[in-house]
Amino acid sequence: MQKPLKCRLAFLLTLIFFSFVQSQDMAMAMIPNVVDLNSESSIIKSAQKSGIHTILVKAIKAAKLEEILDNDGSFTFFAPSDNAFEKFSKEKIQLLIDSKNTKELRSLLTYHIVARSFSASKILKAMCRGEGVATFTTLQGTKLTASMNGSDIVLTDSFGNNATIVKADTNQCNGVIHVIDNVIRPQKKLPQLRP
C-alpha cells in the first residue's frame, strides 16, 4: 500500500474512533443509574456495581462463572445491559437463569467473553488489518466478528445476530468491559431463550 493511502486510512480510522467515543457517551447518557467503574475491580465486581447488569450478574452466578471473571487473567467481556436482556420476556430469562442445566447458560455467557484484553482501539486496529472486519474466538469456542456501522462497532455472531457496543473501554484489573445493546447467541436457537 502506498504511504499516502496508509496515512489516509490511519486518519480515517482515528476519525471513526473519536466519533465512536462520542456516540457511546451519548448512548450511555440514556441508560439510567450508570456508576463510574474503577479499574482496580475485577470484571464481575464491576458488573455487580454497574447498575445496568443486574440480569447479567444473576446469569453469571447461575452459570457459576463468577470465579473466572474474578480471577487474574486478561479478558474482554462484551456485557449485555439489562436493556439487552429485557428484549426477551421475563419468563424466558427466568427460565434460562433458573435452569438446572447450566450448559446452555454457560455457552451463552462464554460467547460474550474473549481471552485477552481488547480495547476499542485494538478492535479497530484488528479491523484495519482485516480489511474492515475482525474475528475473535470466544471462550465458548466459536467465532465472533466485529465491524463498523457508521461510527459504531458492531458484533455479529455466525448466525447474523448483531450487538452494538454502546459503552467501550471500561478497564478492570483483569480485562475490559464493553457494554452491548443485544444478547448475542452462539447457536441459532437456544431452546430457553428466543425473543
Short mmCIF file of N, CA and C in Angstrom, two decimals:
data_model
loop_
_atom_site.label_atom_id
_atom_site.label_comp_id
_atom_site.label_asym_id
_atom_site.label_seq_id
_atom_site.Cartn_x
_atom_site.Cartn_y
_atom_site.Cartn_z
N MET A 1 0.84 -1.18 0.00
CA MET A 1 0.00 0.00 0.00
C MET A 1 0.88 1.24 0.00
N GLN A 2 0.48 2.24 -0.75
CA GLN A 2 1.27 3.45 -0.83
C GLN A 2 1.18 4.22 0.48
N LYS A 3 2.26 4.96 0.78
CA LYS A 3 2.33 5.70 2.05
C LYS A 3 1.18 6.70 2.21
N PRO A 4 0.82 7.52 1.19
CA PRO A 4 -0.30 8.46 1.36
C PRO A 4 -1.61 7.73 1.65
N LEU A 5 -1.81 6.57 1.05
CA LEU A 5 -3.03 5.81 1.29
C LEU A 5 -3.06 5.30 2.73
N LYS A 6 -1.92 4.86 3.25
CA LYS A 6 -1.83 4.42 4.64
C LYS A 6 -2.14 5.57 5.59
N CYS A 7 -1.63 6.74 5.29
CA CYS A 7 -1.88 7.92 6.13
C CYS A 7 -3.37 8.26 6.13
N ARG A 8 -3.98 8.20 4.94
CA ARG A 8 -5.41 8.49 4.85
C ARG A 8 -6.22 7.47 5.65
N LEU A 9 -5.85 6.20 5.54
CA LEU A 9 -6.54 5.16 6.26
C LEU A 9 -6.38 5.34 7.77
N ALA A 10 -5.19 5.66 8.22
CA ALA A 10 -4.94 5.90 9.65
C ALA A 10 -5.77 7.09 10.13
N PHE A 11 -5.81 8.17 9.33
CA PHE A 11 -6.60 9.34 9.69
C PHE A 11 -8.08 8.99 9.76
N LEU A 12 -8.57 8.23 8.78
CA LEU A 12 -9.97 7.84 8.75
C LEU A 12 -10.33 6.99 9.97
N LEU A 13 -9.48 6.03 10.33
CA LEU A 13 -9.74 5.20 11.50
C LEU A 13 -9.72 6.01 12.79
N THR A 14 -8.83 6.98 12.88
CA THR A 14 -8.79 7.86 14.06
C THR A 14 -10.07 8.66 14.15
N LEU A 15 -10.52 9.18 13.03
CA LEU A 15 -11.75 9.96 12.99
C LEU A 15 -12.95 9.10 13.39
N ILE A 16 -13.02 7.88 12.88
CA ILE A 16 -14.10 6.95 13.23
C ILE A 16 -14.06 6.63 14.71
N PHE A 17 -12.86 6.41 15.24
CA PHE A 17 -12.73 6.07 16.66
C PHE A 17 -13.27 7.19 17.54
N PHE A 18 -12.90 8.44 17.24
CA PHE A 18 -13.36 9.54 18.07
C PHE A 18 -14.86 9.78 17.90
N SER A 19 -15.42 9.51 16.73
CA SER A 19 -16.87 9.59 16.56
C SER A 19 -17.55 8.52 17.39
N PHE A 20 -16.94 7.32 17.41
CA PHE A 20 -17.47 6.21 18.19
C PHE A 20 -17.49 6.56 19.67
N VAL A 21 -16.41 7.14 20.18
CA VAL A 21 -16.34 7.51 21.59
C VAL A 21 -17.44 8.51 21.93
N GLN A 22 -17.64 9.50 21.06
CA GLN A 22 -18.67 10.50 21.31
C GLN A 22 -20.06 9.87 21.27
N SER A 23 -20.33 8.99 20.32
CA SER A 23 -21.66 8.39 20.23
C SER A 23 -21.92 7.45 21.39
N GLN A 24 -20.89 6.75 21.88
CA GLN A 24 -21.12 5.86 23.02
C GLN A 24 -21.41 6.66 24.29
N ASP A 25 -20.79 7.84 24.44
CA ASP A 25 -21.09 8.68 25.59
C ASP A 25 -22.55 9.14 25.56
N MET A 26 -23.06 9.48 24.38
CA MET A 26 -24.45 9.88 24.26
C MET A 26 -25.37 8.70 24.56
N ALA A 27 -25.02 7.51 24.10
CA ALA A 27 -25.85 6.32 24.36
C ALA A 27 -25.88 6.01 25.85
N MET A 28 -24.75 6.12 26.53
CA MET A 28 -24.71 5.82 27.96
C MET A 28 -25.49 6.85 28.76
N ALA A 29 -25.60 8.07 28.26
CA ALA A 29 -26.38 9.08 28.97
C ALA A 29 -27.85 8.69 29.01
N MET A 30 -28.29 7.84 28.07
CA MET A 30 -29.67 7.40 28.04
C MET A 30 -29.92 6.20 28.95
N ILE A 31 -28.86 5.56 29.47
CA ILE A 31 -29.03 4.41 30.36
C ILE A 31 -28.99 4.91 31.79
N PRO A 32 -30.07 4.70 32.55
CA PRO A 32 -30.12 5.24 33.91
C PRO A 32 -29.22 4.48 34.88
N ASN A 33 -28.87 5.14 35.97
CA ASN A 33 -28.16 4.53 37.09
C ASN A 33 -26.77 3.99 36.76
N VAL A 34 -26.10 4.56 35.81
CA VAL A 34 -24.76 4.10 35.48
C VAL A 34 -23.78 4.71 36.47
N VAL A 35 -22.96 3.87 37.08
CA VAL A 35 -21.96 4.38 38.00
C VAL A 35 -20.59 4.28 37.34
N ASP A 36 -19.69 5.13 37.75
CA ASP A 36 -18.33 5.03 37.25
C ASP A 36 -17.68 3.81 37.86
N LEU A 37 -17.06 3.00 37.02
CA LEU A 37 -16.41 1.78 37.48
C LEU A 37 -14.94 2.03 37.58
N ASN A 38 -14.30 1.32 38.49
CA ASN A 38 -12.88 1.61 38.71
C ASN A 38 -12.03 0.43 38.30
N SER A 39 -10.88 0.69 37.74
CA SER A 39 -10.05 -0.35 37.15
C SER A 39 -9.36 -1.24 38.17
N GLU A 40 -9.55 -0.97 39.45
CA GLU A 40 -8.98 -1.85 40.47
C GLU A 40 -9.90 -3.02 40.76
N SER A 41 -11.13 -2.97 40.28
CA SER A 41 -12.10 -4.05 40.47
C SER A 41 -11.94 -5.09 39.38
N SER A 42 -12.43 -6.28 39.66
CA SER A 42 -12.47 -7.32 38.63
C SER A 42 -13.70 -7.10 37.76
N ILE A 43 -13.78 -7.84 36.68
CA ILE A 43 -14.92 -7.72 35.77
C ILE A 43 -16.22 -8.02 36.51
N ILE A 44 -16.26 -9.09 37.28
CA ILE A 44 -17.51 -9.46 37.97
C ILE A 44 -17.88 -8.41 39.01
N LYS A 45 -16.92 -7.92 39.76
CA LYS A 45 -17.23 -6.91 40.79
C LYS A 45 -17.74 -5.62 40.15
N SER A 46 -17.17 -5.24 39.03
CA SER A 46 -17.64 -4.03 38.34
C SER A 46 -19.04 -4.22 37.77
N ALA A 47 -19.31 -5.40 37.23
CA ALA A 47 -20.65 -5.68 36.72
C ALA A 47 -21.67 -5.61 37.84
N GLN A 48 -21.30 -6.10 39.02
CA GLN A 48 -22.21 -6.05 40.17
C GLN A 48 -22.49 -4.61 40.59
N LYS A 49 -21.52 -3.72 40.45
CA LYS A 49 -21.67 -2.33 40.87
C LYS A 49 -22.28 -1.43 39.80
N SER A 50 -22.35 -1.90 38.57
CA SER A 50 -22.68 -1.02 37.44
C SER A 50 -24.09 -0.45 37.47
N GLY A 51 -25.04 -1.18 38.00
CA GLY A 51 -26.42 -0.72 37.98
C GLY A 51 -27.15 -1.04 36.69
N ILE A 52 -26.45 -1.53 35.67
CA ILE A 52 -27.08 -1.86 34.39
C ILE A 52 -26.85 -3.32 34.00
N HIS A 53 -26.30 -4.12 34.92
CA HIS A 53 -26.02 -5.53 34.62
C HIS A 53 -26.64 -6.47 35.65
N THR A 54 -27.78 -6.12 36.18
CA THR A 54 -28.43 -6.94 37.22
C THR A 54 -28.76 -8.34 36.69
N ILE A 55 -29.36 -8.42 35.53
CA ILE A 55 -29.73 -9.71 34.95
C ILE A 55 -28.48 -10.49 34.58
N LEU A 56 -27.49 -9.83 34.01
CA LEU A 56 -26.24 -10.49 33.64
C LEU A 56 -25.56 -11.09 34.87
N VAL A 57 -25.51 -10.36 35.96
CA VAL A 57 -24.87 -10.86 37.17
C VAL A 57 -25.60 -12.10 37.69
N LYS A 58 -26.95 -12.08 37.67
CA LYS A 58 -27.72 -13.27 38.08
C LYS A 58 -27.37 -14.46 37.19
N ALA A 59 -27.25 -14.21 35.89
CA ALA A 59 -26.92 -15.29 34.96
C ALA A 59 -25.50 -15.82 35.21
N ILE A 60 -24.56 -14.92 35.46
CA ILE A 60 -23.17 -15.34 35.75
C ILE A 60 -23.13 -16.22 36.99
N LYS A 61 -23.88 -15.85 38.02
CA LYS A 61 -23.93 -16.65 39.25
C LYS A 61 -24.57 -18.00 38.99
N ALA A 62 -25.68 -18.01 38.24
CA ALA A 62 -26.37 -19.27 37.94
C ALA A 62 -25.49 -20.21 37.12
N ALA A 63 -24.66 -19.64 36.25
CA ALA A 63 -23.76 -20.45 35.41
C ALA A 63 -22.44 -20.79 36.11
N LYS A 64 -22.28 -20.26 37.31
CA LYS A 64 -21.07 -20.50 38.11
C LYS A 64 -19.81 -20.02 37.37
N LEU A 65 -19.90 -18.80 36.83
CA LEU A 65 -18.77 -18.19 36.13
C LEU A 65 -18.10 -17.08 36.94
N GLU A 66 -18.56 -16.86 38.16
CA GLU A 66 -18.01 -15.77 38.97
C GLU A 66 -16.51 -15.90 39.16
N GLU A 67 -16.06 -17.10 39.44
CA GLU A 67 -14.63 -17.29 39.72
C GLU A 67 -13.76 -16.92 38.53
N ILE A 68 -14.19 -17.28 37.34
CA ILE A 68 -13.42 -16.96 36.13
C ILE A 68 -13.30 -15.44 35.97
N LEU A 69 -14.42 -14.73 36.17
CA LEU A 69 -14.44 -13.28 35.95
C LEU A 69 -13.92 -12.48 37.13
N ASP A 70 -13.55 -13.18 38.21
CA ASP A 70 -12.99 -12.51 39.38
C ASP A 70 -11.48 -12.77 39.49
N ASN A 71 -11.00 -13.80 38.80
CA ASN A 71 -9.60 -14.19 38.89
C ASN A 71 -8.70 -13.33 38.02
N ASP A 72 -7.40 -13.51 38.26
CA ASP A 72 -6.41 -12.88 37.39
C ASP A 72 -6.59 -13.42 35.99
N GLY A 73 -6.23 -12.66 35.08
CA GLY A 73 -6.35 -13.05 33.68
C GLY A 73 -6.52 -11.80 32.86
N SER A 74 -6.75 -12.00 31.63
CA SER A 74 -6.96 -10.87 30.74
C SER A 74 -8.11 -11.24 29.80
N PHE A 75 -9.26 -10.61 30.03
CA PHE A 75 -10.45 -10.93 29.26
C PHE A 75 -11.06 -9.68 28.65
N THR A 76 -11.78 -9.88 27.57
CA THR A 76 -12.66 -8.86 27.02
C THR A 76 -14.06 -9.40 27.20
N PHE A 77 -14.89 -8.65 27.91
CA PHE A 77 -16.26 -9.09 28.17
C PHE A 77 -17.21 -8.13 27.46
N PHE A 78 -17.92 -8.66 26.46
CA PHE A 78 -18.95 -7.90 25.78
C PHE A 78 -20.22 -8.13 26.60
N ALA A 79 -20.50 -7.19 27.51
CA ALA A 79 -21.51 -7.38 28.55
C ALA A 79 -22.86 -6.80 28.15
N PRO A 80 -23.85 -7.67 27.92
CA PRO A 80 -25.19 -7.16 27.60
C PRO A 80 -25.79 -6.41 28.80
N SER A 81 -26.36 -5.27 28.53
CA SER A 81 -27.01 -4.48 29.58
C SER A 81 -28.35 -5.13 29.94
N ASP A 82 -28.95 -4.66 31.02
CA ASP A 82 -30.29 -5.14 31.36
C ASP A 82 -31.26 -4.86 30.21
N ASN A 83 -31.10 -3.72 29.55
CA ASN A 83 -31.96 -3.40 28.40
C ASN A 83 -31.84 -4.45 27.30
N ALA A 84 -30.65 -4.99 27.12
CA ALA A 84 -30.45 -6.04 26.11
C ALA A 84 -31.21 -7.30 26.49
N PHE A 85 -31.11 -7.71 27.75
CA PHE A 85 -31.82 -8.90 28.21
C PHE A 85 -33.33 -8.71 28.20
N GLU A 86 -33.76 -7.48 28.45
CA GLU A 86 -35.20 -7.21 28.53
C GLU A 86 -35.89 -7.26 27.18
N LYS A 87 -35.15 -7.49 26.11
CA LYS A 87 -35.77 -7.70 24.81
C LYS A 87 -36.43 -9.08 24.75
N PHE A 88 -36.10 -9.93 25.72
CA PHE A 88 -36.73 -11.24 25.87
C PHE A 88 -37.76 -11.14 26.98
N SER A 89 -38.72 -12.04 26.98
CA SER A 89 -39.73 -12.00 28.04
C SER A 89 -39.09 -12.35 29.38
N LYS A 90 -39.67 -11.82 30.46
CA LYS A 90 -39.16 -12.10 31.81
C LYS A 90 -39.21 -13.58 32.10
N GLU A 91 -40.25 -14.24 31.61
CA GLU A 91 -40.39 -15.68 31.85
C GLU A 91 -39.25 -16.46 31.21
N LYS A 92 -38.89 -16.10 29.99
CA LYS A 92 -37.82 -16.82 29.29
C LYS A 92 -36.47 -16.57 29.94
N ILE A 93 -36.24 -15.34 30.38
CA ILE A 93 -34.98 -15.04 31.07
C ILE A 93 -34.91 -15.83 32.37
N GLN A 94 -36.00 -15.81 33.13
CA GLN A 94 -36.03 -16.52 34.40
C GLN A 94 -35.86 -18.03 34.19
N LEU A 95 -36.48 -18.57 33.16
CA LEU A 95 -36.35 -19.99 32.85
C LEU A 95 -34.90 -20.35 32.55
N LEU A 96 -34.21 -19.50 31.81
CA LEU A 96 -32.81 -19.77 31.49
C LEU A 96 -31.94 -19.68 32.74
N ILE A 97 -32.16 -18.67 33.56
CA ILE A 97 -31.35 -18.48 34.77
C ILE A 97 -31.64 -19.57 35.80
N ASP A 98 -32.90 -19.99 35.91
CA ASP A 98 -33.28 -21.00 36.90
C ASP A 98 -33.01 -22.43 36.44
N SER A 99 -32.66 -22.59 35.20
CA SER A 99 -32.46 -23.92 34.64
C SER A 99 -31.43 -24.71 35.45
N LYS A 100 -31.75 -25.96 35.69
CA LYS A 100 -30.81 -26.83 36.40
C LYS A 100 -29.67 -27.24 35.46
N ASN A 101 -29.92 -27.18 34.17
CA ASN A 101 -28.90 -27.49 33.18
C ASN A 101 -28.19 -26.19 32.81
N THR A 102 -27.03 -25.96 33.40
CA THR A 102 -26.33 -24.70 33.18
C THR A 102 -25.50 -24.70 31.89
N LYS A 103 -25.50 -25.80 31.17
CA LYS A 103 -24.69 -25.90 29.94
C LYS A 103 -25.06 -24.82 28.93
N GLU A 104 -26.36 -24.62 28.68
CA GLU A 104 -26.80 -23.59 27.73
C GLU A 104 -26.43 -22.20 28.20
N LEU A 105 -26.64 -21.95 29.48
CA LEU A 105 -26.34 -20.63 30.04
C LEU A 105 -24.84 -20.34 29.98
N ARG A 106 -24.01 -21.31 30.33
CA ARG A 106 -22.56 -21.14 30.24
C ARG A 106 -22.14 -20.89 28.79
N SER A 107 -22.75 -21.62 27.86
CA SER A 107 -22.45 -21.43 26.44
C SER A 107 -22.79 -20.02 25.99
N LEU A 108 -23.97 -19.56 26.40
CA LEU A 108 -24.40 -18.21 26.05
C LEU A 108 -23.46 -17.15 26.61
N LEU A 109 -23.13 -17.27 27.90
CA LEU A 109 -22.29 -16.24 28.54
C LEU A 109 -20.85 -16.28 28.07
N THR A 110 -20.27 -17.45 27.91
CA THR A 110 -18.87 -17.52 27.47
C THR A 110 -18.73 -17.10 26.00
N TYR A 111 -19.84 -17.03 25.28
CA TYR A 111 -19.81 -16.49 23.92
C TYR A 111 -19.59 -14.98 23.93
N HIS A 112 -19.79 -14.35 25.07
CA HIS A 112 -19.58 -12.91 25.21
C HIS A 112 -18.20 -12.57 25.76
N ILE A 113 -17.34 -13.57 25.95
CA ILE A 113 -16.03 -13.37 26.56
C ILE A 113 -14.93 -13.83 25.61
N VAL A 114 -13.91 -12.99 25.47
CA VAL A 114 -12.74 -13.31 24.65
C VAL A 114 -11.51 -13.28 25.55
N ALA A 115 -10.64 -14.27 25.39
CA ALA A 115 -9.39 -14.25 26.14
C ALA A 115 -8.53 -13.11 25.60
N ARG A 116 -7.83 -12.43 26.47
CA ARG A 116 -7.04 -11.23 26.19
C ARG A 116 -7.91 -9.99 26.25
N SER A 117 -7.28 -8.91 26.56
CA SER A 117 -7.97 -7.64 26.69
C SER A 117 -7.87 -6.86 25.38
N PHE A 118 -9.02 -6.56 24.80
CA PHE A 118 -9.08 -5.81 23.55
C PHE A 118 -9.84 -4.50 23.79
N SER A 119 -9.11 -3.39 23.83
CA SER A 119 -9.75 -2.08 23.92
C SER A 119 -10.42 -1.79 22.58
N ALA A 120 -11.26 -0.77 22.55
CA ALA A 120 -11.91 -0.39 21.28
C ALA A 120 -10.86 -0.06 20.22
N SER A 121 -9.77 0.60 20.62
CA SER A 121 -8.74 0.94 19.63
C SER A 121 -8.06 -0.32 19.09
N LYS A 122 -7.87 -1.33 19.93
CA LYS A 122 -7.28 -2.59 19.45
C LYS A 122 -8.25 -3.32 18.51
N ILE A 123 -9.54 -3.24 18.81
CA ILE A 123 -10.53 -3.84 17.92
C ILE A 123 -10.50 -3.13 16.57
N LEU A 124 -10.42 -1.79 16.59
CA LEU A 124 -10.36 -1.01 15.35
C LEU A 124 -9.09 -1.35 14.56
N LYS A 125 -7.96 -1.51 15.25
CA LYS A 125 -6.71 -1.89 14.56
C LYS A 125 -6.85 -3.26 13.92
N ALA A 126 -7.48 -4.20 14.63
CA ALA A 126 -7.70 -5.54 14.06
C ALA A 126 -8.61 -5.46 12.84
N MET A 127 -9.61 -4.57 12.87
CA MET A 127 -10.48 -4.38 11.71
C MET A 127 -9.69 -3.80 10.54
N CYS A 128 -8.79 -2.90 10.84
CA CYS A 128 -7.96 -2.29 9.80
C CYS A 128 -7.11 -3.36 9.11
N ARG A 129 -6.50 -4.22 9.92
CA ARG A 129 -5.68 -5.31 9.36
C ARG A 129 -6.55 -6.32 8.60
N GLY A 130 -7.80 -6.46 9.01
CA GLY A 130 -8.71 -7.43 8.38
C GLY A 130 -9.59 -6.82 7.32
N GLU A 131 -9.18 -5.69 6.78
CA GLU A 131 -9.93 -5.00 5.72
C GLU A 131 -11.37 -4.70 6.14
N GLY A 132 -11.53 -4.19 7.36
CA GLY A 132 -12.83 -3.76 7.84
C GLY A 132 -13.54 -4.75 8.76
N VAL A 133 -12.97 -5.94 8.94
CA VAL A 133 -13.59 -6.96 9.77
C VAL A 133 -12.54 -7.58 10.68
N ALA A 134 -12.88 -7.79 11.94
CA ALA A 134 -12.00 -8.50 12.87
C ALA A 134 -12.77 -9.70 13.43
N THR A 135 -12.09 -10.82 13.54
CA THR A 135 -12.72 -12.03 14.06
C THR A 135 -12.02 -12.46 15.33
N PHE A 136 -12.81 -12.79 16.35
CA PHE A 136 -12.29 -13.20 17.65
C PHE A 136 -12.88 -14.55 18.02
N THR A 137 -12.06 -15.40 18.63
CA THR A 137 -12.55 -16.67 19.15
C THR A 137 -12.96 -16.46 20.60
N THR A 138 -14.17 -16.83 20.92
CA THR A 138 -14.70 -16.62 22.27
C THR A 138 -14.30 -17.78 23.18
N LEU A 139 -14.49 -17.61 24.48
CA LEU A 139 -14.23 -18.71 25.41
C LEU A 139 -15.15 -19.89 25.14
N GLN A 140 -16.29 -19.63 24.54
CA GLN A 140 -17.24 -20.68 24.19
C GLN A 140 -16.67 -21.56 23.07
N GLY A 141 -15.74 -20.99 22.30
CA GLY A 141 -15.06 -21.76 21.25
C GLY A 141 -15.44 -21.40 19.83
N THR A 142 -16.44 -20.56 19.65
CA THR A 142 -16.84 -20.18 18.31
C THR A 142 -16.45 -18.73 18.03
N LYS A 143 -16.60 -18.32 16.79
CA LYS A 143 -16.13 -17.02 16.34
C LYS A 143 -17.19 -15.93 16.52
N LEU A 144 -16.67 -14.72 16.73
CA LEU A 144 -17.46 -13.51 16.84
C LEU A 144 -16.77 -12.48 15.94
N THR A 145 -17.55 -11.76 15.15
CA THR A 145 -16.98 -10.82 14.19
C THR A 145 -17.30 -9.39 14.60
N ALA A 146 -16.33 -8.51 14.44
CA ALA A 146 -16.52 -7.08 14.70
C ALA A 146 -16.36 -6.31 13.39
N SER A 147 -17.24 -5.34 13.19
CA SER A 147 -17.15 -4.47 12.01
C SER A 147 -17.71 -3.10 12.40
N MET A 148 -17.63 -2.17 11.49
CA MET A 148 -18.14 -0.82 11.73
C MET A 148 -19.48 -0.64 11.03
N ASN A 149 -20.37 0.08 11.70
CA ASN A 149 -21.61 0.54 11.09
C ASN A 149 -21.69 2.02 11.43
N GLY A 150 -21.32 2.86 10.50
CA GLY A 150 -21.20 4.29 10.78
C GLY A 150 -20.06 4.48 11.75
N SER A 151 -20.34 5.04 12.91
CA SER A 151 -19.28 5.24 13.90
C SER A 151 -19.35 4.21 15.02
N ASP A 152 -20.17 3.18 14.86
CA ASP A 152 -20.35 2.16 15.89
C ASP A 152 -19.58 0.88 15.56
N ILE A 153 -19.06 0.24 16.61
CA ILE A 153 -18.50 -1.11 16.47
C ILE A 153 -19.66 -2.07 16.69
N VAL A 154 -19.87 -2.95 15.71
CA VAL A 154 -20.96 -3.90 15.75
C VAL A 154 -20.39 -5.31 15.79
N LEU A 155 -20.90 -6.12 16.71
CA LEU A 155 -20.51 -7.52 16.82
C LEU A 155 -21.57 -8.36 16.11
N THR A 156 -21.11 -9.36 15.39
CA THR A 156 -22.03 -10.25 14.68
C THR A 156 -21.64 -11.68 14.97
N ASP A 157 -22.62 -12.50 15.37
CA ASP A 157 -22.33 -13.90 15.59
C ASP A 157 -22.44 -14.64 14.25
N SER A 158 -22.17 -15.93 14.26
CA SER A 158 -22.13 -16.68 13.00
C SER A 158 -23.50 -16.87 12.37
N PHE A 159 -24.57 -16.47 13.07
CA PHE A 159 -25.91 -16.58 12.52
C PHE A 159 -26.51 -15.24 12.14
N GLY A 160 -25.71 -14.17 12.24
CA GLY A 160 -26.18 -12.86 11.83
C GLY A 160 -26.81 -12.02 12.93
N ASN A 161 -26.83 -12.50 14.18
CA ASN A 161 -27.33 -11.68 15.29
C ASN A 161 -26.31 -10.58 15.55
N ASN A 162 -26.79 -9.35 15.76
CA ASN A 162 -25.91 -8.19 15.94
C ASN A 162 -26.06 -7.57 17.32
N ALA A 163 -24.98 -6.98 17.79
CA ALA A 163 -24.98 -6.18 19.02
C ALA A 163 -24.01 -5.02 18.80
N THR A 164 -24.42 -3.84 19.23
CA THR A 164 -23.59 -2.66 19.11
C THR A 164 -22.96 -2.34 20.45
N ILE A 165 -21.68 -1.98 20.42
CA ILE A 165 -21.02 -1.53 21.65
C ILE A 165 -21.52 -0.13 21.94
N VAL A 166 -22.20 0.04 23.09
CA VAL A 166 -22.73 1.35 23.46
C VAL A 166 -21.86 2.05 24.49
N LYS A 167 -20.99 1.31 25.14
CA LYS A 167 -20.02 1.88 26.09
C LYS A 167 -18.78 1.02 26.03
N ALA A 168 -17.68 1.61 25.60
CA ALA A 168 -16.45 0.85 25.41
C ALA A 168 -15.43 1.19 26.49
N ASP A 169 -14.49 0.27 26.63
CA ASP A 169 -13.26 0.52 27.39
C ASP A 169 -13.45 0.82 28.87
N THR A 170 -14.26 0.03 29.55
CA THR A 170 -14.31 0.12 31.00
C THR A 170 -13.24 -0.86 31.49
N ASN A 171 -12.06 -0.33 31.76
CA ASN A 171 -10.91 -1.16 32.11
C ASN A 171 -11.00 -1.67 33.53
N GLN A 172 -10.67 -2.95 33.71
CA GLN A 172 -10.70 -3.61 35.00
C GLN A 172 -9.33 -4.24 35.25
N CYS A 173 -9.12 -4.72 36.46
CA CYS A 173 -7.83 -5.30 36.78
C CYS A 173 -7.57 -6.60 36.01
N ASN A 174 -8.63 -7.23 35.52
CA ASN A 174 -8.45 -8.48 34.77
C ASN A 174 -9.03 -8.42 33.36
N GLY A 175 -9.10 -7.22 32.81
CA GLY A 175 -9.57 -7.10 31.44
C GLY A 175 -10.35 -5.83 31.19
N VAL A 176 -11.24 -5.91 30.21
CA VAL A 176 -12.02 -4.74 29.81
C VAL A 176 -13.47 -5.15 29.56
N ILE A 177 -14.39 -4.26 29.91
CA ILE A 177 -15.81 -4.47 29.65
C ILE A 177 -16.25 -3.51 28.56
N HIS A 178 -16.97 -4.06 27.58
CA HIS A 178 -17.66 -3.25 26.58
C HIS A 178 -19.15 -3.56 26.74
N VAL A 179 -19.95 -2.56 27.04
CA VAL A 179 -21.39 -2.76 27.20
C VAL A 179 -22.02 -2.85 25.81
N ILE A 180 -22.87 -3.87 25.61
CA ILE A 180 -23.52 -4.05 24.31
C ILE A 180 -25.04 -4.00 24.47
N ASP A 181 -25.73 -3.72 23.36
CA ASP A 181 -27.17 -3.49 23.40
C ASP A 181 -28.03 -4.70 23.04
N ASN A 182 -27.42 -5.83 22.77
CA ASN A 182 -28.16 -7.06 22.46
C ASN A 182 -27.43 -8.25 23.04
N VAL A 183 -28.17 -9.31 23.28
CA VAL A 183 -27.58 -10.58 23.68
C VAL A 183 -27.28 -11.34 22.40
N ILE A 184 -26.01 -11.64 22.19
CA ILE A 184 -25.62 -12.41 21.00
C ILE A 184 -25.63 -13.88 21.38
N ARG A 185 -25.87 -14.73 20.39
CA ARG A 185 -26.08 -16.14 20.70
C ARG A 185 -25.17 -17.04 19.89
N PRO A 186 -24.59 -18.03 20.55
CA PRO A 186 -23.68 -18.94 19.87
C PRO A 186 -24.39 -19.96 19.01
N GLN A 187 -25.66 -20.16 19.24
CA GLN A 187 -26.44 -21.11 18.46
C GLN A 187 -27.63 -20.37 17.89
N LYS A 188 -28.10 -20.81 16.73
CA LYS A 188 -29.23 -20.12 16.12
C LYS A 188 -30.44 -20.13 17.04
N LYS A 189 -30.70 -21.27 17.67
CA LYS A 189 -31.86 -21.34 18.56
C LYS A 189 -31.42 -21.92 19.89
N LEU A 190 -31.29 -21.08 20.88
CA LEU A 190 -31.12 -21.58 22.24
C LEU A 190 -32.51 -21.93 22.71
N PRO A 191 -32.77 -23.17 23.08
CA PRO A 191 -34.14 -23.57 23.41
C PRO A 191 -34.80 -22.69 24.46
N GLN A 192 -34.06 -22.22 25.45
CA GLN A 192 -34.67 -21.46 26.52
C GLN A 192 -34.81 -19.96 26.20
N LEU A 193 -34.07 -19.46 25.23
CA LEU A 193 -34.00 -18.00 25.07
C LEU A 193 -34.25 -17.60 23.62
N ARG A 194 -35.50 -17.39 23.30
CA ARG A 194 -35.87 -16.85 21.99
C ARG A 194 -36.72 -15.61 22.23
N PRO A 195 -36.52 -14.57 21.41
CA PRO A 195 -37.31 -13.35 21.61
C PRO A 195 -38.80 -13.61 21.49
#
